[in-house]
Tab-separated table of C-alpha atoms in Angstrom:
chain	number	residue	atom	x	y	z
V	1	UNK	CA	2.518	15.895	0.928
V	2	UNK	CA	2.620	19.530	-0.629
V	3	UNK	CA	4.840	18.187	-3.401
V	4	UNK	CA	2.972	14.970	-4.137
V	5	UNK	CA	-0.455	16.750	-4.076
V	6	UNK	CA	0.821	19.750	-6.088
V	7	UNK	CA	-0.375	22.134	-3.469
V	8	UNK	CA	-0.001	25.937	-3.724
V	9	UNK	CA	1.629	27.311	-0.596
V	10	UNK	CA	-0.233	30.500	0.687
V	11	UNK	CA	2.101	30.921	3.619
V	12	UNK	CA	5.526	30.866	2.221
V	13	UNK	CA	7.069	32.491	5.212
V	14	UNK	CA	6.392	29.391	7.293
V	15	UNK	CA	9.050	26.499	7.154
V	16	UNK	CA	6.877	23.496	6.342
V	17	UNK	CA	9.923	21.099	6.165
V	18	UNK	CA	9.641	20.619	10.027
V	19	UNK	CA	5.938	20.059	10.092
V	20	UNK	CA	4.959	16.454	9.950
V	21	UNK	CA	1.586	14.741	9.432
V	22	UNK	CA	1.110	11.804	11.719
V	23	UNK	CA	-2.578	10.767	11.111
V	24	UNK	CA	-3.832	9.509	7.835
V	25	UNK	CA	-7.170	11.142	8.117
V	26	UNK	CA	-8.742	14.389	7.098
V	27	UNK	CA	-11.267	16.808	8.796
V	28	UNK	CA	-13.566	19.314	7.234
V	29	UNK	CA	-14.149	21.939	10.122
V	30	UNK	CA	-17.751	22.503	9.698
V	31	UNK	CA	-18.803	22.763	13.448
V	32	UNK	CA	-15.514	24.323	14.384
V	33	UNK	CA	-16.093	27.317	12.066
V	34	UNK	CA	-19.483	27.843	13.993
V	35	UNK	CA	-17.407	28.036	17.367
V	36	UNK	CA	-17.908	24.562	18.510
V	37	UNK	CA	-14.499	23.015	19.300
V	38	UNK	CA	-15.404	19.978	21.512
V	39	UNK	CA	-14.091	16.769	20.086
V	40	UNK	CA	-12.068	18.780	17.496
V	41	UNK	CA	-9.784	16.411	15.626
V	42	UNK	CA	-7.013	18.992	15.440
V	43	UNK	CA	-4.189	16.487	14.592
V	44	UNK	CA	-5.632	15.807	11.163
V	45	UNK	CA	-5.244	17.783	7.979
V	46	UNK	CA	-7.989	20.359	7.638
V	47	UNK	CA	-9.829	20.750	4.469
V	48	UNK	CA	-12.055	23.669	3.725
V	49	UNK	CA	-14.408	23.155	0.858
V	50	UNK	CA	-16.961	25.221	-1.022
V	51	UNK	CA	-19.758	24.732	1.624
V	52	UNK	CA	-17.552	26.035	4.517
V	53	UNK	CA	-16.229	28.808	2.279
V	54	UNK	CA	-19.740	30.206	1.474
V	55	UNK	CA	-20.816	29.861	5.236
V	56	UNK	CA	-17.582	32.015	6.086
V	57	UNK	CA	-18.554	34.542	3.463
V	58	UNK	CA	-21.920	35.319	5.164
V	59	UNK	CA	-20.381	35.988	8.547
V	60	UNK	CA	-19.180	39.454	9.699
V	61	UNK	CA	-15.293	39.799	10.157
V	62	UNK	CA	-15.654	40.694	13.767
V	63	UNK	CA	-17.410	37.481	14.467
V	64	UNK	CA	-15.085	35.391	12.371
V	65	UNK	CA	-11.872	36.587	13.927
V	66	UNK	CA	-12.171	34.973	17.342
V	67	UNK	CA	-13.200	31.813	15.682
V	68	UNK	CA	-10.187	31.884	13.274
V	69	UNK	CA	-7.903	32.650	16.130
V	70	UNK	CA	-9.064	29.693	18.245
V	71	UNK	CA	-9.064	27.455	15.202
V	72	UNK	CA	-5.442	28.052	14.339
V	73	UNK	CA	-4.350	28.043	17.938
V	74	UNK	CA	-4.760	24.322	18.031
V	75	UNK	CA	-1.704	22.393	16.745
V	76	UNK	CA	-3.183	21.515	13.430
V	77	UNK	CA	-0.743	20.380	10.701
V	78	UNK	CA	-2.253	22.531	8.037
V	79	UNK	CA	-5.271	23.963	6.169
V	80	UNK	CA	-6.001	23.272	2.577
V	81	UNK	CA	-8.557	25.262	0.484
V	82	UNK	CA	-9.983	23.421	-2.504
V	83	UNK	CA	-11.366	24.401	-5.984
V	84	UNK	CA	-13.157	27.852	-5.811
V	85	UNK	CA	-12.306	28.759	-2.203
V	86	UNK	CA	-9.584	31.111	-1.108
V	87	UNK	CA	-8.563	32.054	2.557
V	88	UNK	CA	-9.295	35.453	4.077
V	89	UNK	CA	-6.221	37.760	4.469
V	90	UNK	CA	-7.059	37.890	8.278
V	91	UNK	CA	-6.822	34.029	8.426
V	92	UNK	CA	-3.572	34.040	6.487
V	93	UNK	CA	-2.205	36.546	9.010
V	94	UNK	CA	-3.186	34.438	12.022
V	95	UNK	CA	-1.699	31.376	10.427
V	96	UNK	CA	1.559	33.180	9.883
V	97	UNK	CA	1.552	34.159	13.578
V	98	UNK	CA	0.609	30.611	14.871
V	99	UNK	CA	2.892	28.737	12.248
V	100	UNK	CA	-0.008	26.948	10.572
V	101	UNK	CA	0.572	26.428	6.875
V	102	UNK	CA	-2.206	27.119	4.385
V	103	UNK	CA	-2.337	25.429	1.043
V	104	UNK	CA	-4.646	25.773	-2.002
V	105	UNK	CA	-5.518	23.301	-4.753
V	106	UNK	CA	-7.601	23.586	-7.913
V	107	UNK	CA	-9.093	20.136	-7.579
V	108	UNK	CA	-12.753	19.616	-6.441
V	109	UNK	CA	-13.129	18.821	-2.843
V	110	UNK	CA	-14.471	15.172	-3.079
V	111	UNK	CA	-11.809	14.179	-5.722
V	112	UNK	CA	-8.977	15.806	-3.617
V	113	UNK	CA	-10.164	14.061	-0.505
V	114	UNK	CA	-10.180	10.689	-2.074
V	115	UNK	CA	-6.751	11.179	-3.542
V	116	UNK	CA	-5.070	12.559	-0.302
V	117	UNK	CA	-6.695	9.977	1.894
V	118	UNK	CA	-5.372	7.246	-0.347
V	119	UNK	CA	-1.937	8.680	-0.500
V	120	UNK	CA	-1.651	9.281	3.322
V	121	UNK	CA	-2.994	5.634	4.056
V	122	UNK	CA	-0.101	4.393	1.932
V	123	UNK	CA	2.553	6.731	3.311
V	124	UNK	CA	1.683	6.388	6.919
V	125	UNK	CA	0.678	2.660	6.889
V	126	UNK	CA	2.443	0.368	9.593
V	127	UNK	CA	5.612	-0.973	8.061
V	128	UNK	CA	7.968	-3.826	8.551
V	129	UNK	CA	11.069	-5.007	6.742
V	130	UNK	CA	11.613	-8.685	5.951
V	131	UNK	CA	14.179	-10.765	4.070
V	132	UNK	CA	12.887	-11.999	0.796
V	133	UNK	CA	12.261	-11.177	-2.826
V	134	UNK	CA	9.160	-9.606	-4.321
V	135	UNK	CA	8.234	-10.148	-8.025
V	136	UNK	CA	5.156	-9.193	-10.125
V	137	UNK	CA	4.197	-12.323	-11.970
V	138	UNK	CA	1.175	-12.040	-14.267
V	139	UNK	CA	-0.032	-9.168	-12.043
V	140	UNK	CA	0.168	-11.286	-8.933
V	141	UNK	CA	2.623	-10.159	-6.180
V	142	UNK	CA	4.685	-13.041	-5.292
V	143	UNK	CA	6.862	-12.820	-2.164
V	144	UNK	CA	9.631	-15.401	-2.335
V	145	UNK	CA	11.158	-16.271	1.019
V	146	UNK	CA	13.625	-18.814	2.286
V	147	UNK	CA	17.132	-19.163	3.848
V	148	UNK	CA	20.027	-17.146	2.629
V	149	UNK	CA	21.545	-18.805	-0.500
V	150	UNK	CA	18.754	-21.017	-1.189
V	151	UNK	CA	18.017	-19.405	-4.764
V	152	UNK	CA	15.685	-16.669	-4.367
V	153	UNK	CA	17.472	-14.030	-6.224
V	154	UNK	CA	18.358	-16.691	-8.997
V	155	UNK	CA	14.589	-17.544	-9.317
V	156	UNK	CA	13.814	-13.763	-9.471
V	157	UNK	CA	16.312	-13.169	-12.243
V	158	UNK	CA	14.963	-16.083	-14.350
V	159	UNK	CA	11.435	-14.659	-13.880
V	160	UNK	CA	12.725	-11.222	-15.061
V	161	UNK	CA	14.111	-12.813	-18.163
V	162	UNK	CA	10.721	-14.365	-18.852
V	163	UNK	CA	9.109	-11.037	-18.830
V	164	UNK	CA	8.023	-10.523	-15.286
V	165	UNK	CA	9.016	-7.545	-13.088
V	166	UNK	CA	11.148	-7.112	-10.076
V	167	UNK	CA	9.915	-5.097	-7.066
V	168	UNK	CA	12.649	-5.645	-4.421
V	169	UNK	CA	15.512	-8.156	-3.712
V	170	UNK	CA	16.933	-9.107	-0.356
V	171	UNK	CA	14.787	-6.667	1.818
V	172	UNK	CA	11.127	-5.929	1.287
V	173	UNK	CA	9.358	-3.193	3.020
V	174	UNK	CA	5.696	-4.309	3.688
V	175	UNK	CA	3.011	-1.770	4.496
V	176	UNK	CA	-0.444	-2.557	5.653
V	177	UNK	CA	-2.590	-0.347	3.485
V	178	UNK	CA	-5.927	-1.919	4.751
V	179	UNK	CA	-7.235	-5.111	6.409
V	180	UNK	CA	-6.927	-6.843	3.145
V	181	UNK	CA	-4.108	-5.179	1.420
V	182	UNK	CA	-0.385	-5.499	1.989
V	183	UNK	CA	1.796	-3.407	-0.239
V	184	UNK	CA	5.495	-4.165	-0.863
V	185	UNK	CA	8.239	-1.983	-1.919
V	186	UNK	CA	11.982	-1.808	-1.973
V	187	UNK	CA	14.301	0.351	0.270
V	188	UNK	CA	15.566	3.419	-1.731
V	189	UNK	CA	19.119	2.420	-1.520
V	190	UNK	CA	18.680	-1.222	-2.988
V	191	UNK	CA	15.906	-0.362	-5.550
V	192	UNK	CA	16.244	-2.210	-8.861
V	193	UNK	CA	19.450	-4.068	-7.601
V	194	UNK	CA	19.847	-7.850	-7.360
V	195	UNK	CA	22.631	-9.649	-5.623
V	196	UNK	CA	24.015	-12.914	-7.260
V	197	UNK	CA	26.573	-14.857	-5.295
V	198	UNK	CA	29.722	-15.307	-7.411
V	199	UNK	CA	28.825	-12.404	-9.672
V	200	UNK	CA	28.027	-9.501	-7.262
V	201	UNK	CA	25.386	-6.632	-7.661
V	202	UNK	CA	23.557	-6.224	-10.962
V	203	UNK	CA	21.202	-3.384	-11.982
V	204	UNK	CA	18.059	-5.050	-13.405
V	205	UNK	CA	16.795	-1.656	-14.783
V	206	UNK	CA	19.916	-0.959	-16.719
V	207	UNK	CA	20.451	-4.465	-17.933
V	208	UNK	CA	16.818	-5.440	-18.866
V	209	UNK	CA	14.996	-1.996	-19.221
V	210	UNK	CA	12.454	-0.120	-17.309
V	211	UNK	CA	9.681	-2.759	-18.185
V	212	UNK	CA	11.562	-5.228	-16.028
V	213	UNK	CA	11.077	-3.279	-12.689
V	214	UNK	CA	8.192	-1.963	-10.667
V	215	UNK	CA	8.280	0.351	-7.576
V	216	UNK	CA	5.487	-1.249	-5.563
V	217	UNK	CA	3.193	-4.224	-5.612
V	218	UNK	CA	0.446	-5.658	-3.419
V	219	UNK	CA	1.467	-9.110	-1.938
V	220	UNK	CA	-1.018	-11.651	-3.112
V	221	UNK	CA	0.871	-14.766	-2.250
V	222	UNK	CA	4.113	-16.167	-0.401
V	223	UNK	CA	6.285	-18.970	-1.690
V	224	UNK	CA	8.718	-20.403	0.920
V	225	UNK	CA	11.661	-22.213	-0.606
V	226	UNK	CA	13.218	-24.943	1.543
V	227	UNK	CA	15.662	-27.901	1.271
V	228	UNK	CA	14.234	-31.159	0.212
V	229	UNK	CA	13.522	-33.456	3.324
V	230	UNK	CA	12.892	-36.955	2.490
V	231	UNK	CA	11.221	-37.429	5.888
V	232	UNK	CA	8.825	-34.642	5.495
V	233	UNK	CA	5.404	-34.905	3.837
V	234	UNK	CA	4.565	-32.359	1.268
V	235	UNK	CA	1.089	-31.283	0.096
V	236	UNK	CA	0.332	-33.227	-3.207
V	237	UNK	CA	-3.277	-31.887	-3.756
V	238	UNK	CA	-3.598	-28.331	-2.415
V	239	UNK	CA	-7.093	-28.880	-1.052
V	240	UNK	CA	-6.443	-26.793	2.098
V	241	UNK	CA	-4.731	-23.361	1.816
V	242	UNK	CA	-1.907	-22.667	4.271
V	243	UNK	CA	-1.362	-19.014	5.295
V	244	UNK	CA	1.170	-16.753	6.753
V	245	UNK	CA	0.763	-13.507	8.484
V	246	UNK	CA	2.119	-9.986	8.205
V	247	UNK	CA	0.917	-7.069	10.304
V	248	UNK	CA	-2.203	-9.052	11.135
V	249	UNK	CA	-3.162	-9.791	7.441
V	250	UNK	CA	-3.242	-13.342	6.279
V	251	UNK	CA	-1.547	-14.209	2.898
V	252	UNK	CA	-1.770	-17.621	0.968
V	253	UNK	CA	1.594	-19.515	1.468
V	254	UNK	CA	3.015	-22.511	-0.354
V	255	UNK	CA	6.221	-24.298	0.789
V	256	UNK	CA	8.178	-25.426	-2.215
V	257	UNK	CA	10.976	-28.162	-1.607
V	258	UNK	CA	14.166	-27.476	-3.529
V	259	UNK	CA	16.036	-30.271	-5.441
V	260	UNK	CA	18.609	-30.106	-8.264
V	261	UNK	CA	16.848	-29.757	-11.701
V	262	UNK	CA	13.734	-28.115	-10.423
V	263	UNK	CA	12.913	-25.048	-12.499
V	264	UNK	CA	11.843	-22.480	-9.822
V	265	UNK	CA	10.644	-19.900	-12.342
V	266	UNK	CA	8.054	-22.244	-13.951
V	267	UNK	CA	6.957	-23.351	-10.516
V	268	UNK	CA	6.448	-19.722	-9.381
V	269	UNK	CA	4.747	-18.926	-12.553
V	270	UNK	CA	2.424	-21.775	-12.334
V	271	UNK	CA	1.554	-20.990	-8.543
V	272	UNK	CA	0.758	-17.387	-9.553
V	273	UNK	CA	-1.589	-18.365	-12.423
V	274	UNK	CA	-3.261	-21.116	-10.162
V	275	UNK	CA	-3.747	-18.531	-7.469
V	276	UNK	CA	-5.435	-16.106	-9.878
V	277	UNK	CA	-7.457	-19.037	-11.078
V	278	UNK	CA	-8.743	-19.653	-7.596
V	279	UNK	CA	-9.601	-16.012	-7.098
V	280	UNK	CA	-11.764	-16.374	-10.128
V	281	UNK	CA	-13.720	-19.173	-8.700
V	282	UNK	CA	-11.968	-22.347	-10.280
V	283	UNK	CA	-10.068	-24.684	-8.015
V	284	UNK	CA	-8.271	-27.493	-9.819
V	285	UNK	CA	-7.737	-29.593	-6.716
V	286	UNK	CA	-11.388	-29.361	-5.709
V	287	UNK	CA	-12.436	-30.285	-9.234
V	288	UNK	CA	-10.217	-33.508	-8.966
V	289	UNK	CA	-11.737	-34.283	-5.630
V	290	UNK	CA	-15.241	-33.845	-7.057
V	291	UNK	CA	-14.374	-36.071	-9.947
V	292	UNK	CA	-13.118	-38.849	-7.653
V	293	UNK	CA	-16.257	-38.607	-5.495
V	294	UNK	CA	-18.447	-38.905	-8.444
V	295	UNK	CA	-16.502	-41.938	-9.730
V	296	UNK	CA	-16.933	-43.631	-6.294
V	297	UNK	CA	-20.617	-42.920	-6.344
V	298	UNK	CA	-21.069	-44.443	-9.780
V	299	UNK	CA	-19.021	-47.574	-8.592
V	300	UNK	CA	-21.238	-48.132	-5.714
V	301	UNK	CA	-24.428	-47.811	-7.854
V	302	UNK	CA	-23.036	-50.460	-10.263
């Protein structure tokens, strides 16, 4: 967190490598600095802004010291002073004694709070790993799933050659950023690599350049590849959406039957564009249904 947020360490004597943040929330210790510690959210990152700083400047040191000591005696992960604020020497001494790191940032309080909350929500989000391929197609995150050897990686490679970007092959780490957003990334060890049966491992970033890869992408739709089954009825119109669920979030899902000669890359591209079109308010299947209904009405009238 200190590295990502570019924080200045005011207590370099403390080993921060062993201190972990577990809660993706922050707390501004307003009431705590007045001596009220009931319901204190001590497990959160503590941010001292300009309002708290000016309040502390107006209190005598003999009154502040007991509050400081009680404040840092809780197992708080760290204290961050923002913009024009600086910690008292007495507070720094107490923090060194109790092992509470203190940081400083030049950013304004509101901007810094928004940035650190967004970053912590992403880093500490619930996470699962699934077998699949994640590709950015026209800005839509398409998660391609299916049995091993069905052609997921080959479809991803064709999409990359058509100008789209690979996020992850084989294993996709999915994080629940919010109730509506799922973010997909690749494990560090396999990032930018694709496995092609008969050829082996290829480095997409080296072969096709940095514009062909992406580190993370929101998951907007799922495409499940499956062997063609003559006995199974497949959706021909698409009037009703099907969904799959990850970490409690529903994602639009399409089942695509695989037969020799089908161009999977074009099918995935079309599905992505059609999904974007639906989000913009136009549904081709619904439009066809409306035309059929209008035609039936006209025939009845005649």
